[in-house]
Amino acid sequence: INEIAIIENEAFEFVRQFYEETGRPSNEMQSRLAAVEASLRETGTYSHTVDELAFGARVAWRNNARCIGRLFWESLEVIDCRSVRTEDRIAEALFNHIAFATNEGRIRPTITVFAPDSAEDEEGMIRIWNHQLVRYAGYRTAEGEILGDPASVDFTEQCLRLGWEGKGTKYDVLPLVIQIGNRQPRLYELPSHLVKEVSLVHPDNSAFDELGLRWYAVPILSDMALEIGGLRYTAAPFNGWYMGTEIGARNLSDVNRYDELPRVADAFGFDRSTNASLWKDRSLVELNAAVIHSFKANGVSIVDHHTAAEQFMRFAKREQDNGREVNARWSWLIPPMSPAATPVWHQENLREGRVRPDFVAQQRPY
Ligand code: HEM
Ligand SMILES: N/C(=N/c1cccc(CO[C@@H]2CCNC2)c1)c1cccs1
């Protein structure tokens, strides 16, 4: 019973926020509140209207303390797939998400929302096992080395266990793994024409191009839950565009990721015998410059960390002007490269609290 009371509190708070923030009449709010209460009493759950769902997804983005890209929260494209109930049709919807969001490179921030874990005719919770819809495999080799992305080793081993066979290259795109309830998870290879990738080249140094570095165009997070008004959407993949440092200062440069800084340094002839040459810093700058240059040259949306930081400051100001508190975690909002050279670094009064709607981490399904 108290579980229903908790859902009811969250539901009423969300419905009130929806009607007030969108300027809908209060008499309509009252009748909506009564309908939600009746549904909770009869079935222990309720359903969002399409407008409530879209508003909730956008506000969840606006609320997330760790996102630097929130200036554009109102333009999120919301695809309602709550009626899609088979693995095959979920896979089809995910293919459509990739194509729609990629948009030939003019990336559209998009979320596809599948049924919540409390849906009435539920056949079981829907989970996408992938961390992101597009990501590279990581293989532990016989010599104890890792080929590909070390961050993907566990998931890759699950895919192999479930019957997938990778090509065994450094940049193998992983399959989708979709599970409903505790049924056998189903695997779906991504059609290659859907997966846009960017080969990384440097504007001033062709020796860099010989490194053969590349990355995929669109980051589509698929393992977080979207919580709105007491309902939990356990499969709600969402994408924006990349901030360059994610690829250049973490994914390709972390020692426990692709660890490419030594090879970048050698392509520029930096002195790697001493820290004092700042060869790692020089390599980070050149690698990140190559990422931004290559994405733009290929017409793929990307934002540099200075522009992204300025956009966040504009977002924070606009929220304050609208009388809303900004939910923010400083340690995530500063970029991993030249953080003190961005205005976010010097922003003192950033606070974080528990807000809803929001995106939340969920337990790994494997
Ligand atoms: C439009 C361009 C966007 C940019 C440039 C951007 C940038 C970022 C960056 C750099 C991070 C930190 C990631 C990390 O350090 O690993 C982040 C976190 C996050 N972003 Fe955004 N974002 C964008 C759009 C979105 C959208 C559309 C959503 C959801 C609708 C979203 C939700 C989140 C969430 C939930 C996190 C925290 C993830 C976690 O806790 O692991 N972002 N964003
Ligand atoms: N640019 C992005 N970057 C990320 C946003 C959220 C999470 C991540 C990856 O998070 C991993 C888990 C925690 N750090 C790495 C990356 C976006 C992905 C989806 C929408 S925007």
XYZ file of C-alpha atoms and ligand atoms in Angstrom:
430
model
C 0.000 0.000 0.000
C 2.725 2.454 0.906
C 4.297 1.742 -2.496
C 1.100 3.098 -4.077
C 1.228 6.063 -1.666
C 4.767 6.833 -2.868
C 3.720 6.604 -6.530
C 0.704 8.802 -5.734
C 2.842 11.519 -4.124
C 5.277 11.566 -7.065
C 2.393 11.399 -9.558
C 0.477 14.319 -8.000
C 3.633 16.435 -7.742
C 4.437 15.769 -11.413
C 0.887 16.431 -12.656
C 0.816 19.736 -10.758
C 4.211 20.726 -12.233
C 3.022 19.769 -15.741
C -0.185 21.827 -15.572
C 1.403 24.832 -13.853
C 4.568 25.018 -15.969
C 2.691 24.609 -19.267
C -0.060 27.059 -18.237
C -2.927 24.571 -18.536
C -6.217 25.425 -16.704
C -6.413 24.380 -13.048
C -9.865 22.808 -13.433
C -8.352 20.399 -15.979
C -5.568 19.717 -13.474
C -8.103 18.811 -10.803
C -9.900 16.331 -13.049
C -6.549 14.831 -14.144
C -5.518 14.409 -10.490
C -8.827 12.640 -9.782
C -8.340 10.321 -12.772
C -4.796 9.463 -11.680
C -5.988 8.737 -8.145
C -8.786 6.496 -9.457
C -6.366 4.567 -11.684
C -3.906 4.082 -8.811
C -6.706 2.845 -6.580
C -8.041 0.406 -9.191
C -4.809 -0.862 -10.782
C -1.937 0.297 -8.538
C -0.498 2.261 -11.451
C -1.401 4.882 -14.080
C -0.316 5.992 -17.547
C 1.113 9.292 -18.741
C -0.543 11.143 -21.583
C 1.695 11.755 -24.612
C 2.089 15.419 -23.568
C 2.966 14.476 -19.980
C 5.556 11.987 -21.259
C 7.212 14.513 -23.574
C 7.247 17.198 -20.858
C 8.603 14.704 -18.309
C 11.439 13.539 -20.571
C 12.488 17.135 -21.364
C 12.391 18.159 -17.677
C 14.361 15.046 -16.712
C 17.123 16.280 -19.037
C 16.811 19.816 -17.636
C 17.126 18.374 -14.112
C 20.133 16.110 -14.576
C 22.971 17.473 -12.427
C 25.751 15.903 -14.529
C 24.837 17.215 -17.976
C 26.674 20.229 -19.436
C 24.493 20.246 -22.581
C 21.149 21.243 -21.072
C 20.676 24.603 -22.846
C 18.643 22.815 -25.541
C 16.377 20.812 -23.202
C 13.145 22.109 -24.763
C 14.084 20.818 -28.229
C 14.362 17.146 -27.249
C 12.558 14.936 -29.786
C 10.397 12.395 -27.926
C 9.363 9.131 -29.645
C 6.582 7.280 -27.772
C 7.114 3.521 -28.139
C 5.211 2.431 -25.024
C 3.026 0.105 -27.127
C 6.034 -1.717 -28.663
C 6.118 -5.056 -26.850
C 8.268 -7.586 -28.755
C 12.063 -7.794 -29.030
C 11.869 -7.628 -32.837
C 9.784 -4.459 -32.810
C 11.954 -2.906 -30.101
C 15.028 -3.555 -32.280
C 13.226 -1.950 -35.231
C 12.429 1.117 -33.100
C 16.091 1.356 -32.046
C 17.224 1.209 -35.688
C 14.778 4.025 -36.408
C 16.140 6.016 -33.456
C 19.705 5.723 -34.800
C 18.668 6.843 -38.294
C 16.437 9.704 -37.078
C 18.943 11.009 -34.516
C 21.915 10.768 -36.918
C 20.073 12.694 -39.621
C 23.082 12.501 -42.018
C 25.235 14.200 -39.363
C 22.937 17.054 -38.296
C 22.295 15.236 -35.016
C 18.846 15.606 -33.421
C 18.723 15.149 -29.622
C 16.141 12.349 -29.340
C 14.704 9.915 -26.789
C 12.683 6.766 -27.503
C 10.532 5.697 -24.551
C 9.412 2.076 -24.143
C 6.857 0.766 -21.610
C 7.552 1.501 -17.907
C 8.160 -1.353 -15.457
C 4.710 -0.742 -13.955
C 2.731 -1.012 -17.212
C -0.473 -3.024 -16.693
C -0.213 -5.618 -19.475
C 3.466 -6.000 -18.739
C 5.191 -9.148 -19.966
C 8.104 -8.088 -17.795
C 10.506 -5.191 -17.544
C 12.159 -4.151 -20.821
C 15.939 -3.789 -20.609
C 18.501 -2.859 -23.243
C 21.762 -4.455 -22.056
C 23.964 -2.097 -24.121
C 25.539 0.922 -22.369
C 25.147 2.830 -25.653
C 23.325 1.683 -28.822
C 26.559 2.152 -30.786
C 29.796 1.169 -29.092
C 32.986 -0.782 -29.925
C 33.727 -4.299 -28.680
C 36.576 -5.158 -26.315
C 38.255 -8.588 -26.546
C 40.645 -10.134 -24.009
C 43.302 -11.820 -26.171
C 45.200 -15.040 -25.377
C 48.306 -12.970 -24.505
C 46.222 -11.162 -21.827
C 46.061 -7.981 -23.919
C 42.826 -6.190 -24.839
C 41.826 -5.564 -28.467
C 39.288 -2.730 -28.890
C 37.568 -0.799 -26.069
C 38.499 -2.094 -22.587
C 35.283 -0.541 -21.239
C 33.286 -3.012 -23.366
C 35.019 -6.253 -22.325
C 32.288 -7.460 -19.931
C 29.431 -6.666 -22.318
C 31.363 -8.159 -25.263
C 31.793 -11.406 -23.299
C 28.017 -11.471 -22.699
C 27.430 -11.029 -26.445
C 29.878 -13.870 -27.259
C 28.175 -16.077 -24.641
C 24.813 -15.310 -26.286
C 26.175 -16.468 -29.664
C 27.547 -13.288 -31.221
C 30.733 -13.556 -33.304
C 32.794 -10.369 -33.662
C 35.198 -9.748 -36.552
C 38.014 -9.203 -34.054
C 39.051 -5.703 -35.145
C 39.845 -2.711 -32.898
C 36.556 -1.028 -33.871
C 33.872 -3.778 -34.068
C 30.372 -2.320 -33.537
C 28.544 -4.415 -30.922
C 25.060 -5.920 -31.458
C 21.912 -4.772 -29.644
C 20.928 -7.014 -26.709
C 17.235 -6.691 -25.782
C 15.564 -8.534 -22.887
C 11.910 -8.597 -21.781
C 11.309 -9.870 -18.240
C 13.565 -12.865 -17.641
C 13.154 -14.258 -21.142
C 16.243 -15.222 -23.198
C 17.923 -11.940 -24.302
C 17.748 -11.398 -28.081
C 20.714 -10.147 -30.183
C 20.449 -7.870 -33.242
C 23.410 -6.889 -35.454
C 23.253 -3.187 -36.391
C 22.870 -2.668 -40.158
C 26.205 -0.999 -41.090
C 24.506 1.700 -43.202
C 22.873 3.020 -40.012
C 26.154 3.481 -38.090
C 27.902 6.713 -39.014
C 31.617 6.870 -38.058
C 34.283 9.552 -38.413
C 37.910 8.835 -39.412
C 40.145 11.147 -37.410
C 42.629 13.321 -39.287
C 44.695 16.318 -38.143
C 44.408 19.634 -40.038
C 48.194 20.263 -40.021
C 49.931 16.871 -39.630
C 49.292 13.984 -42.062
C 51.487 11.676 -39.915
C 48.577 11.733 -37.409
C 46.212 10.400 -40.101
C 48.337 7.225 -40.391
C 47.310 6.267 -36.813
C 43.959 5.133 -38.238
C 41.954 6.543 -35.331
C 38.162 6.739 -35.649
C 35.023 7.113 -33.506
C 31.262 6.770 -33.991
C 29.197 9.881 -34.591
C 26.270 9.602 -32.177
C 26.362 8.757 -28.445
C 23.058 7.063 -27.531
C 22.868 6.166 -23.835
C 20.678 3.103 -23.350
C 21.250 1.787 -19.798
C 19.694 4.545 -17.642
C 16.126 4.659 -16.353
C 13.847 7.662 -16.884
C 11.793 8.388 -13.749
C 8.681 10.544 -14.152
C 5.869 10.997 -11.622
C 6.560 7.728 -9.806
C 6.803 5.670 -13.011
C 10.128 4.103 -14.051
C 10.907 3.779 -17.768
C 13.671 1.154 -17.718
C 14.308 1.348 -21.474
C 14.462 4.958 -22.726
C 17.590 5.439 -24.900
C 18.548 9.048 -25.494
C 21.191 10.850 -27.548
C 22.716 14.267 -27.932
C 25.904 15.070 -29.788
C 29.406 14.620 -28.414
C 31.500 17.184 -26.612
C 34.926 16.696 -28.255
C 36.788 15.983 -24.988
C 34.687 12.854 -24.365
C 36.379 11.251 -27.366
C 39.739 13.050 -27.347
C 40.390 13.424 -23.624
C 38.823 10.214 -22.310
C 37.711 7.480 -24.740
C 40.850 7.532 -26.899
C 43.327 8.808 -24.285
C 42.584 7.104 -20.953
C 45.207 4.462 -20.179
C 42.368 1.995 -19.417
C 40.572 2.894 -22.671
C 42.324 3.180 -26.081
C 45.533 4.707 -24.540
C 46.531 6.508 -27.755
C 48.534 9.477 -26.340
C 51.969 7.833 -26.815
C 51.224 7.156 -30.494
C 49.898 10.701 -30.982
C 53.058 12.085 -29.331
C 55.265 10.044 -31.687
C 53.302 11.287 -34.727
C 54.228 14.838 -33.614
C 57.778 14.001 -32.488
C 57.172 15.139 -28.891
C 59.849 14.139 -26.333
C 58.303 11.292 -24.301
C 61.423 10.759 -22.126
C 60.405 13.377 -19.553
C 57.108 14.675 -18.078
C 58.610 18.147 -18.208
C 58.185 18.281 -21.985
C 54.400 18.176 -21.303
C 54.147 15.655 -24.147
C 50.871 14.247 -22.747
C 49.311 17.715 -22.627
C 50.528 18.592 -26.123
C 49.197 15.260 -27.415
C 45.812 15.846 -25.736
C 45.499 19.223 -27.429
C 46.417 17.863 -30.879
C 44.148 14.798 -30.507
C 41.191 16.943 -29.399
C 41.824 19.429 -32.207
C 41.773 16.490 -34.654
C 38.467 15.187 -33.221
C 36.690 18.546 -33.589
C 38.226 19.190 -37.012
C 37.267 15.717 -38.326
C 33.661 15.795 -37.049
C 33.105 19.239 -38.546
C 34.797 18.290 -41.836
C 32.381 15.322 -42.067
C 29.319 17.473 -41.243
C 28.726 15.662 -37.931
C 27.492 17.782 -34.992
C 29.992 18.194 -32.155
C 30.690 20.878 -29.567
C 34.075 21.931 -28.153
C 34.306 22.121 -24.366
C 34.696 25.916 -24.299
C 31.507 26.485 -26.281
C 29.693 23.818 -24.247
C 30.733 25.529 -20.992
C 29.514 28.912 -22.243
C 26.206 27.286 -23.275
C 25.848 25.796 -19.795
C 26.367 29.247 -18.213
C 23.613 30.607 -20.481
C 21.370 27.686 -19.423
C 22.012 28.401 -15.713
C 21.244 32.111 -16.153
C 18.026 31.384 -18.039
C 16.897 28.898 -15.373
C 17.492 31.477 -12.651
C 15.579 34.082 -14.697
C 12.706 31.562 -14.797
C 12.860 31.202 -10.995
C 14.137 27.637 -11.110
C 17.054 26.192 -9.110
C 19.823 24.671 -11.269
C 20.637 21.117 -10.237
C 24.394 20.721 -10.805
C 27.348 18.531 -9.906
C 30.504 20.674 -10.407
C 32.856 17.678 -10.678
C 30.974 16.351 -13.737
C 30.249 19.710 -15.354
C 33.890 20.806 -15.640
C 35.431 19.252 -18.766
C 38.354 16.792 -18.413
C 40.675 19.093 -20.368
C 41.625 22.716 -19.473
C 38.753 22.822 -16.930
C 39.971 26.029 -15.249
C 39.952 27.746 -18.634
C 36.144 27.430 -18.702
C 33.644 29.596 -16.739
C 32.103 26.523 -15.085
C 35.281 26.066 -12.998
C 34.795 29.449 -11.276
C 31.060 28.934 -10.592
C 30.755 28.580 -6.795
C 27.096 28.156 -5.911
C 26.403 24.958 -7.848
C 24.174 22.651 -5.780
C 22.887 19.128 -6.266
C 19.752 17.581 -4.769
C 17.283 14.759 -5.461
C 14.938 16.059 -8.152
C 12.307 14.319 -10.274
C 11.801 13.801 -13.199
C 15.380 12.644 -13.775
C 17.571 9.964 -15.395
C 18.959 7.470 -12.913
C 21.513 4.685 -13.059
C 20.076 1.205 -12.873
C 21.454 -2.163 -11.840
C 23.264 -3.972 -14.658
C 21.017 -6.747 -16.080
C 24.019 -9.148 -16.419
C 22.847 17.915 -27.028
C 24.109 17.675 -26.708
C 24.565 17.144 -25.378
C 25.837 17.254 -24.915
C 27.020 17.939 -25.628
C 25.889 16.603 -23.637
C 27.061 16.471 -22.892
C 27.167 15.663 -21.788
C 28.415 15.275 -21.184
C 29.801 15.666 -21.687
C 28.130 14.502 -20.119
C 29.133 13.844 -19.158
C 29.388 12.447 -19.754
C 30.613 11.787 -19.136
O 31.393 12.494 -18.461
O 30.779 10.589 -19.364
C 26.688 14.406 -20.032
C 26.023 13.698 -19.059
C 24.651 13.441 -19.105
N 23.767 13.898 -20.057
Fe 24.141 15.232 -21.529
N 24.657 16.118 -23.307
C 23.814 16.408 -24.361
C 22.477 16.023 -24.469
C 21.808 15.242 -23.542
C 20.458 14.726 -23.727
C 19.606 14.917 -24.978
C 20.144 14.043 -22.596
C 18.876 13.310 -22.232
C 17.690 13.590 -22.785
C 21.295 14.123 -21.706
C 21.356 13.546 -20.449
C 22.534 13.383 -19.730
C 22.630 12.570 -18.525
C 21.472 11.824 -17.835
C 23.957 12.611 -18.122
C 24.591 11.910 -16.884
C 24.972 10.484 -17.307
C 25.494 9.646 -16.150
O 25.070 9.946 -14.999
O 26.278 8.696 -16.402
N 22.291 14.865 -22.300
N 26.118 15.126 -21.060
N 27.419 13.516 -25.266
C 26.943 12.572 -24.438
N 27.757 12.061 -23.537
C 27.401 11.244 -22.490
C 26.284 11.512 -21.724
C 25.976 10.668 -20.650
C 26.805 9.582 -20.335
C 27.915 9.331 -21.127
C 28.778 8.157 -20.835
O 28.750 7.952 -19.443
C 29.644 6.955 -19.029
C 29.255 6.485 -17.671
C 29.798 7.586 -16.757
N 30.842 8.229 -17.518
C 30.986 7.534 -18.830
C 28.225 10.150 -22.176
C 25.556 12.106 -24.532
C 25.055 10.813 -24.556
C 23.641 10.788 -24.664
C 23.090 12.035 -24.706
S 24.290 13.201 -24.664
